[in-house]
PDB file of C-alpha atoms in Angstrom:
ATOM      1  CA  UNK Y   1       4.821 -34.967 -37.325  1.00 90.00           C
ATOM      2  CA  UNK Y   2       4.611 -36.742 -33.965  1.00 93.00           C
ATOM      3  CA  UNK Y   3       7.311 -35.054 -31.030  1.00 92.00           C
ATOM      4  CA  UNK Y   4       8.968 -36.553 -28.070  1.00 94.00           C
ATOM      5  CA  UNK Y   5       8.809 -34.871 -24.955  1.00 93.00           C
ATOM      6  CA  UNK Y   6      10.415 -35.353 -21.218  1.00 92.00           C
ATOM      7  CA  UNK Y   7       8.760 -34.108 -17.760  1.00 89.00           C
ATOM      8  CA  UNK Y   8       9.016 -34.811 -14.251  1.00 82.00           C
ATOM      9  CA  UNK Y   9      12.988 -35.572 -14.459  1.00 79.00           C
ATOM     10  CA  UNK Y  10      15.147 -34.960 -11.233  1.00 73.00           C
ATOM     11  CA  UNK Y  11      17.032 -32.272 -11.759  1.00 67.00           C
ATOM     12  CA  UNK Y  12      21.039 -32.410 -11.657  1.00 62.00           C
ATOM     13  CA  UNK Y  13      20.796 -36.211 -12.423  1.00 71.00           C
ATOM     14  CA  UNK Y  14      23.932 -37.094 -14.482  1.00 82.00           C
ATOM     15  CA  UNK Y  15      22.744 -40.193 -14.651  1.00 87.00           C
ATOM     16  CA  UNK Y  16      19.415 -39.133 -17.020  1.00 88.00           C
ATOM     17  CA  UNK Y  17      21.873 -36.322 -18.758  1.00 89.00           C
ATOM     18  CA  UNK Y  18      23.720 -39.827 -20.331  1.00 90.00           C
ATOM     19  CA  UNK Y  19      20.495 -41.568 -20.880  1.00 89.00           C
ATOM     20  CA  UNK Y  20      19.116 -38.560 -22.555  1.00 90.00           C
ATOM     21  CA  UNK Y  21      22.582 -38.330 -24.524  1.00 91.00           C
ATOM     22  CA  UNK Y  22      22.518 -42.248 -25.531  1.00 91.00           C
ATOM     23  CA  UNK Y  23      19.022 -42.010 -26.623  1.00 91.00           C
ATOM     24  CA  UNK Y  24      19.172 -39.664 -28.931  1.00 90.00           C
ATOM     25  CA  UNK Y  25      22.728 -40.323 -30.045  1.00 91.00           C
ATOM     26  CA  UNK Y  26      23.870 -36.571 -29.189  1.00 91.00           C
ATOM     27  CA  UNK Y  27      26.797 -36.111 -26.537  1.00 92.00           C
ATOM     28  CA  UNK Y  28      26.162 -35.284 -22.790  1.00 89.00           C
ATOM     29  CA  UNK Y  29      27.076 -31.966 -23.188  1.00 90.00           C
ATOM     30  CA  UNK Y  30      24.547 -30.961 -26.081  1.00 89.00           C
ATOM     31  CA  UNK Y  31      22.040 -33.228 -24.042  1.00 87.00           C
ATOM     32  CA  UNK Y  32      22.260 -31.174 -20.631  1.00 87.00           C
ATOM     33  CA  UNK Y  33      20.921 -27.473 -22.133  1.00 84.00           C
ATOM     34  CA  UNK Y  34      17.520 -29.923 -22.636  1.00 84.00           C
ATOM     35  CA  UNK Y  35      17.460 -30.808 -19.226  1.00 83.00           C
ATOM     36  CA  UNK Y  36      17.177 -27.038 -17.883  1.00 79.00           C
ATOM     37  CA  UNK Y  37      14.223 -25.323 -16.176  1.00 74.00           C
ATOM     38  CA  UNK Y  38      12.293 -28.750 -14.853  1.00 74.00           C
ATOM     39  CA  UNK Y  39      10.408 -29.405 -17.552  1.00 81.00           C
ATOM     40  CA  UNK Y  40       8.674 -30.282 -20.056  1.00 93.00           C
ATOM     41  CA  UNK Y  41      10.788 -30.559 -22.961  1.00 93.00           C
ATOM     42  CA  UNK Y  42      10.727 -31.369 -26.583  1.00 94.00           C
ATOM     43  CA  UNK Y  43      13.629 -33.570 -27.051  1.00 92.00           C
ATOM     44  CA  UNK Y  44      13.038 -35.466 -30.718  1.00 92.00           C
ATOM     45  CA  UNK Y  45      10.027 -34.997 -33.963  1.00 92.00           C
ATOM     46  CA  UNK Y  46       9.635 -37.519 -36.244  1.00 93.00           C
ATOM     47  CA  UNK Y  47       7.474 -37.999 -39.108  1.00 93.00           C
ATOM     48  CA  UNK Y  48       6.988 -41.690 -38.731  1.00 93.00           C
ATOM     49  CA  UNK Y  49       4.886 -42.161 -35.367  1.00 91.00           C
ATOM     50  CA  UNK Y  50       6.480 -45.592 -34.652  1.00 94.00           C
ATOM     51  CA  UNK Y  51       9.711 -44.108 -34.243  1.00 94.00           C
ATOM     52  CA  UNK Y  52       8.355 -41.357 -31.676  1.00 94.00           C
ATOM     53  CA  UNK Y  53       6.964 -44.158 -29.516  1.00 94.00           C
ATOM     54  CA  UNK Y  54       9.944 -45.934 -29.752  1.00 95.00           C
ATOM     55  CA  UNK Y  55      12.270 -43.134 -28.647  1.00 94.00           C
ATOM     56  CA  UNK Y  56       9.796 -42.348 -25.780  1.00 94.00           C
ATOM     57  CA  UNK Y  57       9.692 -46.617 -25.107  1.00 93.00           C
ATOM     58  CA  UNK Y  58      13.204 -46.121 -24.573  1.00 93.00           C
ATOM     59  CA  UNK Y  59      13.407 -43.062 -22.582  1.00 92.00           C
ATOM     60  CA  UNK Y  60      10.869 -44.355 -20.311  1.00 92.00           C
ATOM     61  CA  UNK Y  61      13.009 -47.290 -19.897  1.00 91.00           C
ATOM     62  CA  UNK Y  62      15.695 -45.207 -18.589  1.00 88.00           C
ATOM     63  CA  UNK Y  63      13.951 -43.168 -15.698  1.00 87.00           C
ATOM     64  CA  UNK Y  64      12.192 -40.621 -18.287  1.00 89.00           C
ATOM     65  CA  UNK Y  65       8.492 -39.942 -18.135  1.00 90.00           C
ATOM     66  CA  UNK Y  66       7.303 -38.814 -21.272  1.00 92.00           C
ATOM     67  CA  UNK Y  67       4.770 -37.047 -23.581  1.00 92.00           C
ATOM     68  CA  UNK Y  68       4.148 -38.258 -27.506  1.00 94.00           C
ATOM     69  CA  UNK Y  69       1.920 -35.489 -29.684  1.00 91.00           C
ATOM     70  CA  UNK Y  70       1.081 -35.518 -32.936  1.00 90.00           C
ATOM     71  CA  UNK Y  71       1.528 -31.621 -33.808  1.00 85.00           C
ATOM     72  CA  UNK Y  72      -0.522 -31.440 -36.617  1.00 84.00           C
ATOM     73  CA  UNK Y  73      -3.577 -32.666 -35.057  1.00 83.00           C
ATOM     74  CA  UNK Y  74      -2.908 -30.240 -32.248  1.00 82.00           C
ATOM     75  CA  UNK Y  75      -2.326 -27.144 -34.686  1.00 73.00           C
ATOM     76  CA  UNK Y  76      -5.898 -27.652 -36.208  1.00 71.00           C
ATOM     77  CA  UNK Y  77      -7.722 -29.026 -33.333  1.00 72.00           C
ATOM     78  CA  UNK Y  78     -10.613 -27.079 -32.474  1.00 72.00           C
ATOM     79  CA  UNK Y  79     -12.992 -27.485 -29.727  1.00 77.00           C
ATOM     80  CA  UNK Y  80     -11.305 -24.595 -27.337  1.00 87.00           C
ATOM     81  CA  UNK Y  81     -14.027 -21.890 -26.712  1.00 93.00           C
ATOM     82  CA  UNK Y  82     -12.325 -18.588 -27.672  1.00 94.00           C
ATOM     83  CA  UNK Y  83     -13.417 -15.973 -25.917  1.00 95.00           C
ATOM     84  CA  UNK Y  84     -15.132 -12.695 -27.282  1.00 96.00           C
ATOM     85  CA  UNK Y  85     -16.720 -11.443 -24.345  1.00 96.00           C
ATOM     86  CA  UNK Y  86     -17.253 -12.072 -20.492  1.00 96.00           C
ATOM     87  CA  UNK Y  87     -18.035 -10.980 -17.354  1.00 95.00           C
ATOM     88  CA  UNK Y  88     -17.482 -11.554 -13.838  1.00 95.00           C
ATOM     89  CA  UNK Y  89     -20.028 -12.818 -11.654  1.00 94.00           C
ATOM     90  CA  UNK Y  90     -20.582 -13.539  -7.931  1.00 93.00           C
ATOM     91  CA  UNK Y  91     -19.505 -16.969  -8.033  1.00 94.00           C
ATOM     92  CA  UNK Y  92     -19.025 -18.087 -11.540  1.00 96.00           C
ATOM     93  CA  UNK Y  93     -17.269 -16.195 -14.707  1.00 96.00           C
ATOM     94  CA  UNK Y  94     -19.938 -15.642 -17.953  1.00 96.00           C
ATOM     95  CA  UNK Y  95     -18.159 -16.011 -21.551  1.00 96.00           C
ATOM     96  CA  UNK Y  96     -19.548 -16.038 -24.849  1.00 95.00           C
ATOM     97  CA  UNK Y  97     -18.131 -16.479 -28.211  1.00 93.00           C
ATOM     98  CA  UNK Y  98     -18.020 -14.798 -31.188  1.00 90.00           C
ATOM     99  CA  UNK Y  99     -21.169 -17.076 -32.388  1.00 90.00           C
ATOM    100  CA  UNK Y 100     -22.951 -16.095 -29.501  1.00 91.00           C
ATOM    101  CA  UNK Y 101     -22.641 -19.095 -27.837  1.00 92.00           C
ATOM    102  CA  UNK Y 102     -22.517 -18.766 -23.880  1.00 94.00           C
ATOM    103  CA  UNK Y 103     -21.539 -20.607 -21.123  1.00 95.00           C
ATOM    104  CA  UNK Y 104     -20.347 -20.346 -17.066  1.00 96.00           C
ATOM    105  CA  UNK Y 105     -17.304 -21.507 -15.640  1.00 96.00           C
ATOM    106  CA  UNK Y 106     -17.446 -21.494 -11.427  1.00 97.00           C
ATOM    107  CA  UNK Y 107     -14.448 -20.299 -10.233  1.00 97.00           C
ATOM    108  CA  UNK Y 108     -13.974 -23.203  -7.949  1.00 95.00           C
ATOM    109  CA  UNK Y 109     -14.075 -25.490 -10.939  1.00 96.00           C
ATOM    110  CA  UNK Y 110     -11.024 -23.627 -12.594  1.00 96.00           C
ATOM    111  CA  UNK Y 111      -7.601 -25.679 -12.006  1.00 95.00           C
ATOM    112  CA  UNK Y 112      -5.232 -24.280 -14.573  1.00 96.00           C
ATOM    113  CA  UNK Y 113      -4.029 -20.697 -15.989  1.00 97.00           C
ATOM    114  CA  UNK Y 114      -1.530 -20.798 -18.575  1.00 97.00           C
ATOM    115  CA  UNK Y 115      -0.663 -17.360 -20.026  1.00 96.00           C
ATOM    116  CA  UNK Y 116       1.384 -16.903 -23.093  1.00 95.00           C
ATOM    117  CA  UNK Y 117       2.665 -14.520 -25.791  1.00 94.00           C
ATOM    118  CA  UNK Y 118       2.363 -15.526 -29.353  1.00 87.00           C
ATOM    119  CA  UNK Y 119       4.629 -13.252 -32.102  1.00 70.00           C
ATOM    120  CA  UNK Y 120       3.407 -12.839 -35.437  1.00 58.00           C
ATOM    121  CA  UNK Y 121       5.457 -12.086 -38.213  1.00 51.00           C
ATOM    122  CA  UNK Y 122       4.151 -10.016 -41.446  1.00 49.00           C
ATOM    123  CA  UNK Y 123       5.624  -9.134 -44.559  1.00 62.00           C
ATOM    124  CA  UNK Y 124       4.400  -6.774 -47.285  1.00 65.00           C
ATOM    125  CA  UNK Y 125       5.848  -5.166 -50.471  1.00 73.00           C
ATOM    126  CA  UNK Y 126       5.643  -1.416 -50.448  1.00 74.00           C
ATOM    127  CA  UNK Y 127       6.443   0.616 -53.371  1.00 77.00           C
ATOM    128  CA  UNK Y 128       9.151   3.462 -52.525  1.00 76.00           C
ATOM    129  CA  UNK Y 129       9.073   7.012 -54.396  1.00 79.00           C
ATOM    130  CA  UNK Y 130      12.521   8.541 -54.638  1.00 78.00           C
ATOM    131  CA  UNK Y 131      13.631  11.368 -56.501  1.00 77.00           C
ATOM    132  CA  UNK Y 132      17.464  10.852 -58.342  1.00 78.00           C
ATOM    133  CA  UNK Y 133      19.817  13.182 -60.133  1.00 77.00           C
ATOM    134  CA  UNK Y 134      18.807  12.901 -63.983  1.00 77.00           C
ATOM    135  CA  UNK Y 135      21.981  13.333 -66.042  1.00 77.00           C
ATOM    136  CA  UNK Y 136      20.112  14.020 -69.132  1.00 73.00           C
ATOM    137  CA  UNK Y 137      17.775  16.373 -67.824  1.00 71.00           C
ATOM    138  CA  UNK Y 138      20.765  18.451 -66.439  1.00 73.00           C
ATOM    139  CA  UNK Y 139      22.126  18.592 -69.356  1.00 73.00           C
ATOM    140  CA  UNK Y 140      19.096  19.506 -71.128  1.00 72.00           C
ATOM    141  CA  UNK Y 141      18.856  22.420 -68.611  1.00 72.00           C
ATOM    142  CA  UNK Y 142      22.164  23.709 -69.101  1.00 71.00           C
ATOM    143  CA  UNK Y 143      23.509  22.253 -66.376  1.00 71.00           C
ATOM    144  CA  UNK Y 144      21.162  23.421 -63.678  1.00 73.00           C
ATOM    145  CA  UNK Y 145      20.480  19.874 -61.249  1.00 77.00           C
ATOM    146  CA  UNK Y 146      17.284  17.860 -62.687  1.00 76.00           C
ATOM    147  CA  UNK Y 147      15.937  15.361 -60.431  1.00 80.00           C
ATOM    148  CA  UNK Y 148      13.398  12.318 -61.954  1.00 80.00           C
ATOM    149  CA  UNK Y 149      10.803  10.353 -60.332  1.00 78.00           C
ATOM    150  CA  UNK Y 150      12.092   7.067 -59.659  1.00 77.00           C
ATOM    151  CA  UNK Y 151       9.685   4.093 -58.098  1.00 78.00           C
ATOM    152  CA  UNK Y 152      11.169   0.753 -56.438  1.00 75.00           C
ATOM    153  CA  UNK Y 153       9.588  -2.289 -54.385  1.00 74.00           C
ATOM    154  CA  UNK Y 154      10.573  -2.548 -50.625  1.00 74.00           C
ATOM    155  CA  UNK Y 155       9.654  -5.922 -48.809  1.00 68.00           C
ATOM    156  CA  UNK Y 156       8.785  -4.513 -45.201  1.00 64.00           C
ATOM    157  CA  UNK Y 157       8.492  -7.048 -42.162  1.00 60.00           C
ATOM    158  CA  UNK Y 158       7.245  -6.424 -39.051  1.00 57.00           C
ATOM    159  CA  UNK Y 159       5.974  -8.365 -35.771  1.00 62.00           C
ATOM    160  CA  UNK Y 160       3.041  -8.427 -33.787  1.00 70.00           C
ATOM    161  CA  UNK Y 161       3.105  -9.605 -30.362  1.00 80.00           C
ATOM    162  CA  UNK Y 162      -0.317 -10.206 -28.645  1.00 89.00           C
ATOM    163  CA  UNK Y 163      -1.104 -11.961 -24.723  1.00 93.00           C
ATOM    164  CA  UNK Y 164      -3.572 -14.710 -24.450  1.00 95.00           C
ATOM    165  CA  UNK Y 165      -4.593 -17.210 -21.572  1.00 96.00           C
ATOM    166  CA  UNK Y 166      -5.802 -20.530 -21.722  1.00 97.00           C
ATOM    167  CA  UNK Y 167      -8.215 -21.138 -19.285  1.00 97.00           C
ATOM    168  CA  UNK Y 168      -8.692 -25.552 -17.824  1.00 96.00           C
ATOM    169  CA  UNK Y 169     -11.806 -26.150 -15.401  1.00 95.00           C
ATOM    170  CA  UNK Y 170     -11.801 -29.747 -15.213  1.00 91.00           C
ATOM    171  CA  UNK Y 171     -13.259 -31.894 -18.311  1.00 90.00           C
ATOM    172  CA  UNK Y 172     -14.815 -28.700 -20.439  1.00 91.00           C
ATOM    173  CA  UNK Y 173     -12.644 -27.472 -23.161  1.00 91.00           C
ATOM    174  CA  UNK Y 174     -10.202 -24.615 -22.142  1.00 94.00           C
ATOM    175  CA  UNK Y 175     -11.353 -21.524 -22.615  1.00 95.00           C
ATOM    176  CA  UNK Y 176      -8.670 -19.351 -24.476  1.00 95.00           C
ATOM    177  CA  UNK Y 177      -8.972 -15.254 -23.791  1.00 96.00           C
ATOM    178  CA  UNK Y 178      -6.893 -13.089 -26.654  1.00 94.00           C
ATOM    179  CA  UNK Y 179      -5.841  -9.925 -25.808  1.00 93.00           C
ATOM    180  CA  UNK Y 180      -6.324  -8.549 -29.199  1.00 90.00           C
ATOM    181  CA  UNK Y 181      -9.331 -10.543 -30.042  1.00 89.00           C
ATOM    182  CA  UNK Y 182     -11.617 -10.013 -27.089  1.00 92.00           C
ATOM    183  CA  UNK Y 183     -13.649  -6.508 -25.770  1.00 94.00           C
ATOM    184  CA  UNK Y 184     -13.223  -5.546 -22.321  1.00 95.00           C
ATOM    185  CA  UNK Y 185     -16.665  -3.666 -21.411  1.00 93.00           C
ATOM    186  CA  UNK Y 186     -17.557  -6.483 -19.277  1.00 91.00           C
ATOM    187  CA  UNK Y 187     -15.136  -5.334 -16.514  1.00 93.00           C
ATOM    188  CA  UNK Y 188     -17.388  -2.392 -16.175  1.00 91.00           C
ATOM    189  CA  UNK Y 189     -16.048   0.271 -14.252  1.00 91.00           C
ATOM    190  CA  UNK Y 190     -12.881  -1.127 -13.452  1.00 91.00           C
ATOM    191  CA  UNK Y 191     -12.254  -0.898 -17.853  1.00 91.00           C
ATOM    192  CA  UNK Y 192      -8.827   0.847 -18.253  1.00 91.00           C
ATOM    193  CA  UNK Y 193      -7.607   3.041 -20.812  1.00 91.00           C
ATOM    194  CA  UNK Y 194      -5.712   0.411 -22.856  1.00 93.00           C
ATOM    195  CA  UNK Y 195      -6.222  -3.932 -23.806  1.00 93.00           C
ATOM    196  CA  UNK Y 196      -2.791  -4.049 -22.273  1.00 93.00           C
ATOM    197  CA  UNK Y 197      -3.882  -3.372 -18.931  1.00 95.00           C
ATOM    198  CA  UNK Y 198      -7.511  -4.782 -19.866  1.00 95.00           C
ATOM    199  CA  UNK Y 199      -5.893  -7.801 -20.164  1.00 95.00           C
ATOM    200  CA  UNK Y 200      -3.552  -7.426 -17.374  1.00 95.00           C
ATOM    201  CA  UNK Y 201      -6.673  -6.636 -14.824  1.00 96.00           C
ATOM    202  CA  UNK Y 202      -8.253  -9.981 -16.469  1.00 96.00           C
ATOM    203  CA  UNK Y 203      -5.741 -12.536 -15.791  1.00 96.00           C
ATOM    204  CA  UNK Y 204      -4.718 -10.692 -11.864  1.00 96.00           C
ATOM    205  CA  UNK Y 205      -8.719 -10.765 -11.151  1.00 96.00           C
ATOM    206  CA  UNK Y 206      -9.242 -14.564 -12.479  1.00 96.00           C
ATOM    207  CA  UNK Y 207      -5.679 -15.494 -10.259  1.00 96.00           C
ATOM    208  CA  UNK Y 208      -7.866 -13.751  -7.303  1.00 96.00           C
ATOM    209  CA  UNK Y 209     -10.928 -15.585  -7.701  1.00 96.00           C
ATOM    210  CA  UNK Y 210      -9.850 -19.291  -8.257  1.00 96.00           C
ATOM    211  CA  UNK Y 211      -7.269 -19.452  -5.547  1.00 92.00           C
ATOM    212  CA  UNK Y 212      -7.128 -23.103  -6.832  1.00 91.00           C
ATOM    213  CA  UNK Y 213      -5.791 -23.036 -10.036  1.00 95.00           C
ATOM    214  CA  UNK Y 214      -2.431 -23.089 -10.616  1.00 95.00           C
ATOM    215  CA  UNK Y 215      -0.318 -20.834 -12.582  1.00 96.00           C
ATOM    216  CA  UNK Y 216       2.434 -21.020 -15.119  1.00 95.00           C
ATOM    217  CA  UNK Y 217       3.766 -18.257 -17.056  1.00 95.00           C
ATOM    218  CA  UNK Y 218       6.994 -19.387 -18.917  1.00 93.00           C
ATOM    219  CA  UNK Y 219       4.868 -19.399 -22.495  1.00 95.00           C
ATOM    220  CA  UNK Y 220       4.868 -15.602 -22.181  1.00 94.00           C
ATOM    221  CA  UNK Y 221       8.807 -15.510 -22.824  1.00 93.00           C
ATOM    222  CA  UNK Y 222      10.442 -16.192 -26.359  1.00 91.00           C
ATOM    223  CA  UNK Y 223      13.157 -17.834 -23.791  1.00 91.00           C
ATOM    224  CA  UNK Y 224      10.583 -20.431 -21.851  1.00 92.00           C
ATOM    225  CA  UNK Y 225       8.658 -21.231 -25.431  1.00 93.00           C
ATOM    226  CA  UNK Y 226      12.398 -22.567 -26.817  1.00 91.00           C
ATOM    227  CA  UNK Y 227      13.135 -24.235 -24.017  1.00 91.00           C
ATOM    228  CA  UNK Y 228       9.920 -25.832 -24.176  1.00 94.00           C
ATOM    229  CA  UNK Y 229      10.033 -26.762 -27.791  1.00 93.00           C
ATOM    230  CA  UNK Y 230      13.517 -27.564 -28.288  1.00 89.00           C
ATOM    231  CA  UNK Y 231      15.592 -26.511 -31.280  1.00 84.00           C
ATOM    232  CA  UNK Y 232      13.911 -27.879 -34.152  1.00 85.00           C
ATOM    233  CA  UNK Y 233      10.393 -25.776 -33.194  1.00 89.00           C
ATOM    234  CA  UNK Y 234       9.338 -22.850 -34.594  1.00 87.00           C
ATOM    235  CA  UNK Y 235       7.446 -20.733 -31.297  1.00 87.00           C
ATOM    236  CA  UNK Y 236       5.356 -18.732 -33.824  1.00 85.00           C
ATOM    237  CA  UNK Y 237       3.817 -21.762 -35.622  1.00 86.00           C
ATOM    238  CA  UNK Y 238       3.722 -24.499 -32.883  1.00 90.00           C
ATOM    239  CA  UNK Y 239       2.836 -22.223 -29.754  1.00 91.00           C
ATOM    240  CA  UNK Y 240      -0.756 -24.215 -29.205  1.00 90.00           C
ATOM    241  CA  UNK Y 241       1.728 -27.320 -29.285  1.00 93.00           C
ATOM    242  CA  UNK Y 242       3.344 -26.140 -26.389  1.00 94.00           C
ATOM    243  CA  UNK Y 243       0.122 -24.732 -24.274  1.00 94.00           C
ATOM    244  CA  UNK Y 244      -0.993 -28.317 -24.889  1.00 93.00           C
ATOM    245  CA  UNK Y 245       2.565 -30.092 -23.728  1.00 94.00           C
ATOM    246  CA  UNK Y 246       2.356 -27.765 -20.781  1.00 95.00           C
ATOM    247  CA  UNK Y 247      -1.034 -28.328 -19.101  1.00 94.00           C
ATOM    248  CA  UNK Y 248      -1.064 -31.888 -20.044  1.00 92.00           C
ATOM    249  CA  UNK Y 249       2.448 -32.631 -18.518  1.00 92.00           C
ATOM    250  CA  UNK Y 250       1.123 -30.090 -15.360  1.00 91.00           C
ATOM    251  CA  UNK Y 251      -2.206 -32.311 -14.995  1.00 83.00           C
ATOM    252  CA  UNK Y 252      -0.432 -35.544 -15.023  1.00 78.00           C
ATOM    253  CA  UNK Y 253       2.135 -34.725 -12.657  1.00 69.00           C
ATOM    254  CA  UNK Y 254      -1.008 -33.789  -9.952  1.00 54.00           C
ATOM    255  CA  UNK Y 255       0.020 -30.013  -9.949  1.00 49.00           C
ATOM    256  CA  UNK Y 256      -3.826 -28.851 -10.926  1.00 53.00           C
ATOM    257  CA  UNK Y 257      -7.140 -29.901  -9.410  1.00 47.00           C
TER     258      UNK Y 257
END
């Protein structure tokens, strides 16, 4: 599936609301809620990848700059280095993997922090004990209330929500911290009681220490992930989709580095 996304538009232009509105033959007033919050914005998804670049051909065409992604090859890409451990250091911050593997990242170097909030559903059967009025055991008893062991299946969901940041220092490959998926004993004596404030005391110390990187945090609300991805994507499978829309569409516009 390839997507079509806007950036960079002038916002309160009436002018790209109708060109928005022609292009993707919706009126001007379903075409305006896409046009909110500066940017970006998936507007369209196709299957066939000539048709993306044609929609984006023609949005260019009318004042649009745009962003075409082929989500599938950006759900299983790999080559981010996910971080298990690390540790801050005079001038440069130490991570290592889960592998072991190691590297440093100066803190000049860094140009981009985008945090975000991904929500993970679950759903399990459980099997419910309940005890019922038996009819025929109450008879059986003369009439004194008899109660039988009765089993059932109850299907149980539940969400997980969990903080992560995506890390950008020029060409390397980001580095991606997970709140739930990282220890914290690097920080040393400034380790709090809890990875919610762990991670809290990460991303306010790495803001501190690369004064040059910008810093964009509408992925951490359900709100700015759907007005990122548009109607027809779903936040808890196609949240890397947006992380990448977002720092590519932040790099191109000249707001990092």
């Amino acid at each position: 599936m390839h997507v079509v996304a806007i950036c960079h538009w002038r916002e309160g232009a009436d002018e790209l609301v109708q060109a928005l509105a022609a292009a993707l033959g919706i009126t001007a007033y379903e075409a305006r809620p896409r046009m909110l919050g500066g940017g970006p914005a998936v507007v369209a998804s196709f299957a066939d990848p000539q048709r993306a670049f044609a929609l984006a051909g023609k949005l260019e065409r009318s004042g649009f700059a745009t962003l075409v992604f082929d989500a599938t090859e950006v759900r299983g890409r790999g080559g981010r280095f996910v971080v298990r451990r690390f540790e801050f250091r005079k001038w440069a911050l130490r991570i290592e993997s889960g592998d072991g593997q190691q590297a440093e990242i100066l803190y000049d170097d860094v140009d981009l922090l985008l945090p975000c909030t991904s929500v993970v559903g679950f759903t399990e059967t459980k099997t419910v004990t309940e005890r019922k009025l038996s009819l025929g055991k109450t008879l059986l008893a003369g009439g004194v209330p008899m109660t039988t062991k009765v089993e059932r299946q109850e299907v149980v969901s539940t969400e997980e929500r969990s903080k992560s940041l995506h890390l950008y220092a020029g060409t390397r490959s980001p580095a991606v911290f997970s709140q739930s998926g990282m220890t914290f004993d690097g920080l040393g004596d400034a380790m709090k009681m809890s990875r919610e404030l762990n991670f809290a005391h990460l991303t306010s110390e790495l803001r501190r220490l690369c004064p040059k990187a910008a810093y964009d945090d509408r992925l951490l609300t359900p709100a700015g992930q759907a007005r990122l991805l548009g109607p027809g994507l779903n936040a808890e499978t196609n949240l890397n989709l947006a992380v990448e829309i977002l720092a590519r569409s932040l790099r191109e516009r000249g707001c990092v580095g």
